[in-house]
CSV table of C-alpha atoms in Angstrom, one decimal:
chain,number,residue,atom,x,y,z
A,30,MET,CA,16.9,52.9,18.6
A,31,ALA,CA,15.8,50.0,16.8
A,32,LYS,CA,13.1,49.9,13.9
A,33,LYS,CA,10.0,48.4,15.3
A,34,LYS,CA,9.0,45.3,12.4
A,35,ARG,CA,5.6,46.4,10.9
A,36,LEU,CA,2.9,43.8,11.5
A,37,ARG,CA,1.8,42.2,8.3
A,38,LEU,CA,-1.5,40.4,9.6
A,39,ILE,CA,-3.9,40.9,6.0
A,40,ALA,CA,-1.2,40.0,3.9
A,41,GLU,CA,-0.4,37.0,6.0
A,42,MET,CA,-3.9,35.9,6.5
A,43,ALA,CA,-4.3,36.4,2.3
A,44,ARG,CA,-1.4,34.3,1.8
A,45,LYS,CA,-3.3,31.6,3.9
A,46,VAL,CA,-6.2,31.6,1.9
A,47,ARG,CA,-4.2,31.6,-1.3
A,48,ALA,CA,-2.5,28.0,-0.4
A,49,TYR,CA,-5.3,26.5,1.3
A,50,ARG,CA,-7.5,27.4,-2.2
A,51,GLU,CA,-4.1,25.9,-3.9
A,52,LEU,CA,-4.6,22.8,-1.8
A,53,LYS,CA,-8.4,22.0,-2.3
A,54,SER,CA,-8.1,22.8,-6.0
A,55,ARG,CA,-5.5,20.2,-6.2
A,56,PRO,CA,-7.1,17.3,-8.3
A,57,ARG,CA,-8.0,14.3,-5.8
A,58,GLU,CA,-6.3,10.3,-6.1
A,59,SER,CA,-9.4,9.5,-8.0
A,60,GLN,CA,-9.1,12.2,-10.5
A,61,LYS,CA,-5.2,11.7,-11.0
A,62,TYR,CA,-5.3,8.0,-11.5
A,63,ALA,CA,-8.8,7.4,-12.9
A,64,LEU,CA,-9.1,5.3,-16.4
A,65,ASP,CA,-10.7,4.8,-19.3
A,66,HIS,CA,-10.3,1.1,-20.0
A,67,GLU,CA,-11.7,1.6,-23.7
A,68,THR,CA,-8.9,4.4,-24.9
A,69,MET,CA,-6.2,3.4,-22.1
A,70,ARG,CA,-6.2,7.2,-21.1
A,71,ARG,CA,-6.1,9.3,-18.1
A,72,PRO,CA,-9.0,11.6,-18.5
A,73,LEU,CA,-7.0,13.9,-16.4
A,74,THR,CA,-4.1,14.3,-18.3
A,75,GLY,CA,-4.7,12.5,-21.5
A,76,LYS,CA,-1.7,10.5,-21.7
A,77,MET,CA,-2.1,7.0,-22.3
A,78,LEU,CA,-0.6,4.0,-20.8
A,79,PRO,CA,2.2,1.8,-21.4
A,80,VAL,CA,1.0,-0.8,-24.1
A,81,LEU,CA,2.6,-3.4,-21.5
A,82,ALA,CA,0.9,-2.6,-19.0
A,83,TRP,CA,-2.6,-2.6,-21.3
A,84,GLN,CA,-3.1,-6.7,-20.4
A,85,ASP,CA,-2.2,-6.3,-16.9
A,86,VAL,CA,-5.4,-3.4,-16.4
A,87,ARG,CA,-7.6,-5.4,-18.0
A,88,ARG,CA,-7.1,-9.2,-16.1
A,89,GLU,CA,-5.6,-7.6,-13.0
A,90,SER,CA,-7.1,-5.6,-10.1
A,91,ARG,CA,-6.4,-2.3,-8.4
A,92,LEU,CA,-5.8,-2.8,-4.4
A,93,PHE,CA,-8.7,-0.7,-3.3
A,94,SER,CA,-11.1,-2.4,-5.9
A,95,LEU,CA,-10.4,-6.0,-4.5
A,96,LEU,CA,-10.5,-4.0,-0.6
A,97,ALA,CA,-14.0,-2.3,-1.7
A,98,GLY,CA,-15.6,-6.0,-1.7
A,99,MET,CA,-14.8,-7.0,1.2
A,100,ARG,CA,-15.8,-7.2,5.0
A,101,LEU,CA,-14.7,-4.2,6.9
A,102,PHE,CA,-12.7,-3.2,3.9
A,103,GLY,CA,-10.1,-6.7,4.1
A,104,VAL,CA,-8.4,-5.6,7.6
A,105,GLY,CA,-6.3,-8.9,8.4
A,106,ARG,CA,-6.1,-10.3,5.1
A,107,MET,CA,-3.2,-10.8,3.0
A,108,PHE,CA,-2.4,-9.6,-0.1
A,109,THR,CA,0.6,-9.8,-3.0
A,110,ARG,CA,1.2,-8.0,-6.5
A,111,LYS,CA,1.9,-10.0,-9.9
A,112,SER,CA,5.3,-8.8,-10.3
A,113,TRP,CA,6.2,-9.8,-6.8
A,114,LEU,CA,5.7,-13.1,-7.9
A,115,GLU,CA,7.4,-13.0,-11.3
A,116,ASP,CA,10.6,-11.0,-9.7
A,117,HIS,CA,11.2,-12.6,-6.6
A,118,ASN,CA,11.4,-16.7,-5.3
A,119,GLU,CA,10.4,-16.2,-2.1
A,120,PRO,CA,7.0,-15.1,-1.7
A,121,SER,CA,5.8,-11.7,-0.1
A,122,PHE,CA,2.6,-10.4,1.2
A,123,TRP,CA,1.2,-7.6,2.6
A,124,GLN,CA,-1.1,-7.6,5.3
A,125,ILE,CA,-3.6,-4.9,5.7
A,126,THR,CA,-4.1,-3.4,9.2
A,127,LYS,CA,-5.4,-0.1,8.5
A,128,VAL,CA,-8.0,1.1,5.5
A,129,LYS,CA,-8.6,5.0,5.0
A,130,VAL,CA,-10.7,5.1,1.7
A,131,ASP,CA,-12.1,8.1,-0.5
A,132,TYR,CA,-15.7,7.9,-0.1
A,133,THR,CA,-15.8,10.7,-2.8
A,134,ALA,CA,-14.6,8.5,-5.8
A,135,GLU,CA,-16.7,6.3,-8.2
A,136,ASN,CA,-17.1,2.8,-6.6
A,137,MET,CA,-14.7,3.5,-3.6
A,138,ASP,CA,-11.4,2.4,-5.2
A,139,HIS,CA,-9.2,4.6,-3.7
A,140,GLY,CA,-7.4,5.8,-0.4
A,141,LYS,CA,-4.6,4.8,1.6
A,142,ALA,CA,-3.8,1.5,3.1
A,143,TRP,CA,-1.3,0.9,5.8
A,144,GLY,CA,-0.1,-2.8,7.0
A,145,GLN,CA,2.9,-4.9,7.4
A,146,ILE,CA,5.2,-6.7,4.8
A,147,LEU,CA,5.0,-10.2,5.5
A,148,LEU,CA,7.2,-13.5,4.8
A,149,ILE,CA,10.5,-11.8,2.7
A,150,ILE,CA,12.8,-11.2,5.5
A,151,PHE,CA,11.9,-10.7,9.7
A,152,PHE,CA,13.7,-9.5,12.2
A,153,PHE,CA,13.5,-11.1,15.5
A,154,PHE,CA,13.9,-9.0,18.0
A,155,SER,CA,14.5,-10.7,21.8
A,156,GLY,CA,12.3,-13.7,19.8
A,157,LYS,CA,9.4,-11.5,18.5
A,158,LYS,CA,8.4,-9.9,15.3
A,159,GLU,CA,9.2,-6.0,14.9
A,160,SER,CA,5.4,-4.9,14.0
A,161,GLU,CA,6.1,-1.7,12.2
A,162,MET,CA,3.0,-0.2,10.2
A,163,LYS,CA,4.0,1.4,7.2
A,164,GLU,CA,1.6,2.8,4.3
A,165,VAL,CA,1.1,0.2,1.2
A,166,ASP,CA,2.8,1.9,-1.9
A,167,LYS,CA,1.7,1.6,-5.8
A,168,VAL,CA,-2.0,0.9,-4.5
A,169,MET,CA,-3.0,2.3,-7.8
A,170,TYR,CA,-1.4,-0.2,-10.0
A,171,HIS,CA,-3.6,-3.1,-11.5
A,172,ASP,CA,-1.2,-6.3,-10.1
A,173,TRP,CA,-2.4,-6.7,-7.0
A,174,ARG,CA,-4.1,-10.7,-5.7
A,175,LEU,CA,-6.0,-11.9,-3.0
A,176,ILE,CA,-4.3,-14.2,-1.0
A,177,PRO,CA,-6.4,-17.5,-0.1
A,178,LYS,CA,-7.4,-17.9,3.2
A,179,HIS,CA,-6.1,-21.2,3.5
A,180,MET,CA,-2.8,-20.0,2.0
A,181,GLU,CA,-2.9,-17.0,4.8
A,182,HIS,CA,-3.5,-19.8,7.8
A,183,GLU,CA,-0.8,-22.1,6.4
A,184,SER,CA,2.0,-18.8,6.4
A,185,SER,CA,0.7,-17.7,10.0
A,186,THR,CA,1.2,-21.6,11.3
A,187,LEU,CA,4.5,-21.3,9.6
A,188,LEU,CA,5.7,-18.0,11.1
A,189,CYS,CA,4.7,-18.9,14.8
A,190,ALA,CA,6.5,-22.0,14.5
A,191,LEU,CA,9.7,-20.4,13.3
A,192,SER,CA,9.3,-17.1,15.8
A,193,THR,CA,9.3,-20.1,18.6
A,194,SER,CA,12.2,-22.0,17.6
A,195,LEU,CA,14.2,-19.3,17.2
A,196,PRO,CA,16.5,-18.0,20.4
A,197,SER,CA,16.1,-14.7,21.6
A,198,CYS,CA,18.3,-11.9,20.3
A,199,SER,CA,19.9,-8.8,21.1
A,200,THR,CA,19.0,-5.3,18.9
A,201,ASN,CA,22.3,-5.5,17.7
A,202,GLN,CA,22.6,-9.3,16.8
A,203,CYS,CA,19.0,-9.7,14.8
A,204,PRO,CA,19.1,-13.0,12.5
A,205,LEU,CA,17.8,-11.9,9.4
A,206,LEU,CA,15.2,-15.3,8.7
A,207,VAL,CA,14.8,-15.9,5.0
A,208,ILE,CA,11.5,-18.3,4.0
A,209,SER,CA,11.8,-19.6,0.7
A,210,ASN,CA,9.4,-22.7,0.9
A,211,ILE,CA,6.5,-21.6,0.4
A,212,THR,CA,5.0,-21.5,-2.7
A,213,VAL,CA,2.4,-19.2,-4.1
A,214,SER,CA,0.7,-20.5,-8.1
A,215,TYR,CA,-1.9,-19.0,-9.7
């Protein structure tokens, strides 16, 4: 005869409680990425930011610092990063489609944002742009910039013109389109 397996319900429940308490005691993103601007140190870890980042921290903003001051937290607006403008010839933007703000953070400058990357490379399926929403990464970096409304309008009209001029294609043979005639200067 096979041995009957002993149920250890209390031990299993204790394990779940310990895991839950560990999860709740973990520092939030707002605590993890907080920064003392006088000493350029993170209060939680005590680590100092690299010296090359100090200038960006003083001049540029984090994404949620920009979003917190906007209507509907900037949903529908376009943002870019300073490092993208320096590294690539083609401009690239994030168009924000969804924002989840950490309301416990001071000044509401932390959370998660989702959007679409626009104007580097487009994949067209049957003449339509693929609309895949992704989480915006590196939101805590101090190099985000808001794209002015008139430039948003220019890029959206260019995108509409290009999508109507391209022929339909099957999913196996979709052309890559690199846009390089829009310039962004700050």
